[in-house]
Amino acid sequence: MNILKKAFLPLVLAAASLLCAGQAQAALITIETDKQQYQVGGKVTAFLKLSDASSLISGFFLAMQYQNSALALVNWGHGNSFDDGFGSYQYSAHDAVNGSLALEDYADWAADQAVLAALQLGGFTLAKIEFTALAAGQFSLNLDPSYFGLLTFSGDLLQPEWLDASFDVIAKPSAVPATPAVALMIGGLLLLGAQRRQQQKSEVKAVAN
């Protein structure tokens, strides 16, 4: 019996490890932008979305990184998929110097899991973030690999896969300066005057002949 236990226990532990690893890899955090190309001065809107979670998620923590020399963070907000109607525990911290935004959101321990399951069905949005594009170039939004994870109601900590976002910012097209109305009017008067002088010269020549 002891021999069977010794042989069987490692198999059980190995299977459990594989199961946990599979759960961790199943979930995917995707950073999406509303467009692939923007103009300098335009608004860049990004969404953090979670999909393919095999367990009901009770919360998350992460830090999104961006190029602060080319993007100015102007607004952000959490989703509502951890709120069963009585609120959730949300946290955010913006580090403008290093171009990082930390976000956390946790459901209450007594939250109605049936409500949360309906909110999370098929994937859901973790947060919405808005920037102003300051310079032209190709830029990306990504997660800090040392600070992100998901929590489940069973107490598991999952580290999902994630996909970053890349996009282009182009310079505004050069505007062609409009000709002032006064200049147009003066040009027309000069042209009309030249035509009249030419007509008068023609009439004088005709009389002389």
Short mmCIF file of C-alpha atoms in Angstrom, two decimals:
data_model
loop_
_atom_site.label_atom_id
_atom_site.label_comp_id
_atom_site.label_asym_id
_atom_site.label_seq_id
_atom_site.Cartn_x
_atom_site.Cartn_y
_atom_site.Cartn_z
CA MET A 1 0.00 0.00 0.00
CA ASN A 2 2.82 2.40 0.86
CA ILE A 3 4.49 1.54 -2.44
CA LEU A 4 1.29 2.44 -4.31
CA LYS A 5 1.04 5.72 -2.43
CA LYS A 6 4.64 6.59 -3.22
CA ALA A 7 4.09 5.83 -6.91
CA PHE A 8 0.69 7.50 -7.18
CA LEU A 9 1.34 10.73 -5.27
CA PRO A 10 3.93 12.14 -7.70
CA LEU A 11 1.55 11.47 -10.58
CA VAL A 12 -1.23 13.38 -8.81
CA LEU A 13 1.06 16.32 -8.07
CA ALA A 14 2.32 16.39 -11.64
CA ALA A 15 -1.24 16.36 -12.99
CA ALA A 16 -2.22 19.18 -10.64
CA SER A 17 0.78 21.22 -11.77
CA LEU A 18 -0.14 20.72 -15.41
CA LEU A 19 -3.75 21.70 -14.69
CA CYS A 20 -2.68 24.92 -12.94
CA ALA A 21 -0.30 25.76 -15.74
CA GLY A 22 -3.06 25.19 -18.27
CA GLN A 23 -5.37 27.50 -16.39
CA ALA A 24 -2.70 30.20 -16.18
CA GLN A 25 -2.04 30.06 -19.91
CA ALA A 26 -5.71 29.90 -20.88
CA ALA A 27 -6.47 33.50 -19.88
CA LEU A 28 -5.31 36.27 -22.22
CA ILE A 29 -5.03 40.02 -21.61
CA THR A 30 -5.13 41.99 -24.84
CA ILE A 31 -4.36 45.68 -25.26
CA GLU A 32 -6.40 47.11 -28.14
CA THR A 33 -6.54 50.61 -29.64
CA ASP A 34 -9.56 52.08 -31.40
CA LYS A 35 -7.45 52.85 -34.50
CA GLN A 36 -4.14 51.86 -36.04
CA GLN A 37 -3.14 55.36 -37.10
CA TYR A 38 -3.53 58.77 -35.47
CA GLN A 39 -2.47 62.34 -36.09
CA VAL A 40 -0.34 64.41 -33.73
CA GLY A 41 -2.71 66.06 -31.28
CA GLY A 42 -5.33 63.32 -31.68
CA LYS A 43 -6.83 61.12 -28.96
CA VAL A 44 -5.56 57.55 -28.63
CA THR A 45 -8.04 55.25 -26.87
CA ALA A 46 -6.87 51.89 -25.56
CA PHE A 47 -8.80 49.02 -23.99
CA LEU A 48 -7.46 46.29 -21.72
CA LYS A 49 -9.51 43.15 -22.35
CA LEU A 50 -9.50 39.73 -20.71
CA SER A 51 -10.57 36.61 -22.57
CA ASP A 52 -10.31 32.81 -22.42
CA ALA A 53 -10.42 32.63 -18.62
CA SER A 54 -11.32 29.11 -17.48
CA SER A 55 -12.25 30.25 -13.95
CA LEU A 56 -14.39 33.04 -12.55
CA ILE A 57 -12.02 35.95 -11.97
CA SER A 58 -12.29 37.88 -8.71
CA GLY A 59 -9.72 40.58 -9.47
CA PHE A 60 -6.61 41.70 -11.30
CA PHE A 61 -3.52 43.85 -10.92
CA LEU A 62 -1.23 45.16 -13.66
CA ALA A 63 0.85 48.11 -14.80
CA MET A 64 0.66 49.38 -18.37
CA GLN A 65 3.73 51.06 -19.83
CA TYR A 66 3.80 53.74 -22.53
CA GLN A 67 6.25 56.20 -24.15
CA ASN A 68 5.73 59.32 -22.07
CA SER A 69 7.76 61.48 -24.47
CA ALA A 70 5.21 60.89 -27.22
CA LEU A 71 1.98 60.14 -25.35
CA ALA A 72 0.27 62.14 -22.61
CA LEU A 73 -2.09 60.16 -20.38
CA VAL A 74 -5.28 62.17 -19.96
CA ASN A 75 -7.93 59.79 -18.63
CA TRP A 76 -8.61 56.22 -17.52
CA GLY A 77 -11.36 54.14 -15.97
CA HIS A 78 -12.01 50.61 -14.75
CA GLY A 79 -14.56 48.20 -16.17
CA ASN A 80 -17.51 46.87 -14.18
CA SER A 81 -17.05 43.11 -14.38
CA PHE A 82 -16.11 42.81 -10.69
CA ASP A 83 -19.12 44.81 -9.50
CA ASP A 84 -22.21 42.77 -8.62
CA GLY A 85 -24.17 45.96 -8.00
CA PHE A 86 -22.61 46.82 -4.67
CA GLY A 87 -19.27 48.10 -5.93
CA SER A 88 -15.75 46.73 -6.21
CA TYR A 89 -12.36 47.74 -4.83
CA GLN A 90 -10.58 49.80 -7.48
CA TYR A 91 -7.11 51.30 -7.34
CA SER A 92 -4.94 53.26 -9.78
CA ALA A 93 -1.58 55.04 -9.65
CA HIS A 94 -0.06 57.05 -12.48
CA ASP A 95 3.71 57.45 -12.74
CA ALA A 96 4.07 60.17 -15.39
CA VAL A 97 7.87 60.31 -15.05
CA ASN A 98 8.36 56.68 -16.04
CA GLY A 99 5.27 56.32 -18.25
CA SER A 100 3.41 53.73 -16.21
CA LEU A 101 -0.19 53.32 -15.05
CA ALA A 102 -0.91 50.76 -12.31
CA LEU A 103 -4.47 49.43 -12.15
CA GLU A 104 -6.18 47.07 -9.73
CA ASP A 105 -9.79 45.96 -9.30
CA TYR A 106 -11.17 43.34 -6.91
CA ALA A 107 -14.63 41.98 -6.28
CA ASP A 108 -15.96 41.91 -2.74
CA TRP A 109 -15.46 38.55 -1.03
CA ALA A 110 -19.26 38.26 -0.65
CA ALA A 111 -20.08 39.35 -4.21
CA ASP A 112 -22.80 37.47 -6.08
CA GLN A 113 -20.77 35.14 -8.26
CA ALA A 114 -23.69 34.43 -10.57
CA VAL A 115 -23.88 38.13 -11.44
CA LEU A 116 -20.13 38.31 -12.03
CA ALA A 117 -20.21 35.18 -14.17
CA ALA A 118 -22.80 36.83 -16.41
CA LEU A 119 -20.69 39.99 -16.65
CA GLN A 120 -17.54 38.04 -17.51
CA LEU A 121 -19.14 35.67 -20.00
CA GLY A 122 -17.26 35.65 -23.30
CA GLY A 123 -14.55 38.04 -22.11
CA PHE A 124 -14.71 41.53 -20.68
CA THR A 125 -12.98 44.91 -20.45
CA LEU A 126 -10.65 45.53 -17.53
CA ALA A 127 -10.02 49.21 -18.23
CA LYS A 128 -10.22 52.03 -20.77
CA ILE A 129 -7.30 54.45 -21.13
CA GLU A 130 -6.97 57.65 -23.17
CA PHE A 131 -3.86 59.48 -24.36
CA THR A 132 -3.06 62.54 -26.45
CA ALA A 133 -0.50 61.92 -29.19
CA LEU A 134 2.38 64.40 -28.83
CA ALA A 135 4.79 63.30 -31.55
CA ALA A 136 4.90 61.35 -34.80
CA GLY A 137 6.31 57.82 -34.93
CA GLN A 138 5.50 54.20 -34.17
CA PHE A 139 4.59 53.45 -30.57
CA SER A 140 3.40 50.58 -28.39
CA LEU A 141 1.50 49.91 -25.19
CA ASN A 142 2.56 46.93 -23.10
CA LEU A 143 2.37 45.41 -19.64
CA ASP A 144 5.08 45.38 -17.01
CA PRO A 145 5.99 41.66 -16.88
CA SER A 146 6.98 41.95 -13.22
CA TYR A 147 3.58 43.21 -12.08
CA PHE A 148 0.46 41.58 -13.43
CA GLY A 149 -1.83 38.76 -12.44
CA LEU A 150 -5.38 37.50 -11.98
CA LEU A 151 -7.13 36.21 -8.87
CA THR A 152 -9.90 33.63 -8.70
CA PHE A 153 -12.56 33.09 -6.05
CA SER A 154 -10.82 29.88 -5.06
CA GLY A 155 -7.74 31.88 -4.12
CA ASP A 156 -5.56 30.99 -7.11
CA LEU A 157 -3.12 33.50 -8.57
CA LEU A 158 -2.91 33.21 -12.36
CA GLN A 159 -0.40 34.82 -14.68
CA PRO A 160 -2.09 35.04 -18.08
CA GLU A 161 -0.56 35.57 -21.48
CA TRP A 162 -0.79 39.09 -22.89
CA LEU A 163 -0.65 40.87 -26.24
CA ASP A 164 0.56 44.44 -26.57
CA ALA A 165 -0.71 47.09 -28.98
CA SER A 166 1.24 49.03 -31.60
CA PHE A 167 0.11 52.00 -33.68
CA ASP A 168 1.39 54.88 -35.80
CA VAL A 169 1.14 58.61 -35.22
CA ILE A 170 1.60 60.85 -38.25
CA ALA A 171 2.19 64.58 -38.49
CA LYS A 172 -0.70 66.82 -39.39
CA PRO A 173 -0.78 67.66 -43.13
CA SER A 174 0.58 71.11 -43.93
CA ALA A 175 -2.27 73.54 -44.47
CA VAL A 176 -2.18 75.63 -47.69
CA PRO A 177 -2.46 79.27 -46.62
CA ALA A 178 -5.68 80.77 -47.90
CA THR A 179 -5.35 83.92 -50.05
CA PRO A 180 -6.90 86.84 -48.17
CA ALA A 181 -10.09 88.24 -49.67
CA VAL A 182 -8.54 91.71 -49.87
CA ALA A 183 -5.65 90.40 -51.96
CA LEU A 184 -8.11 88.72 -54.31
CA MET A 185 -10.08 91.92 -54.65
CA ILE A 186 -6.96 94.01 -55.33
CA GLY A 187 -5.76 91.48 -57.88
CA GLY A 188 -9.09 91.66 -59.66
CA LEU A 189 -9.03 95.47 -59.72
CA LEU A 190 -5.49 95.51 -61.11
CA LEU A 191 -6.45 93.06 -63.82
CA LEU A 192 -9.54 95.08 -64.69
CA GLY A 193 -7.45 98.29 -64.83
CA ALA A 194 -4.91 96.67 -67.13
CA GLN A 195 -7.67 95.48 -69.44
CA ARG A 196 -9.18 98.99 -69.58
CA ARG A 197 -5.82 100.58 -70.37
CA GLN A 198 -5.25 98.08 -73.13
CA GLN A 199 -8.71 98.81 -74.50
CA GLN A 200 -8.07 102.59 -74.43
CA LYS A 201 -4.79 102.14 -76.30
CA SER A 202 -6.56 100.12 -78.93
CA GLU A 203 -9.24 102.82 -79.33
CA VAL A 204 -6.60 105.58 -79.68
CA LYS A 205 -4.82 103.62 -82.39
CA ALA A 206 -8.08 103.10 -84.24
CA VAL A 207 -8.89 106.85 -84.20
CA ALA A 208 -5.37 107.76 -85.36
CA ASN A 209 -5.68 105.44 -88.30
#
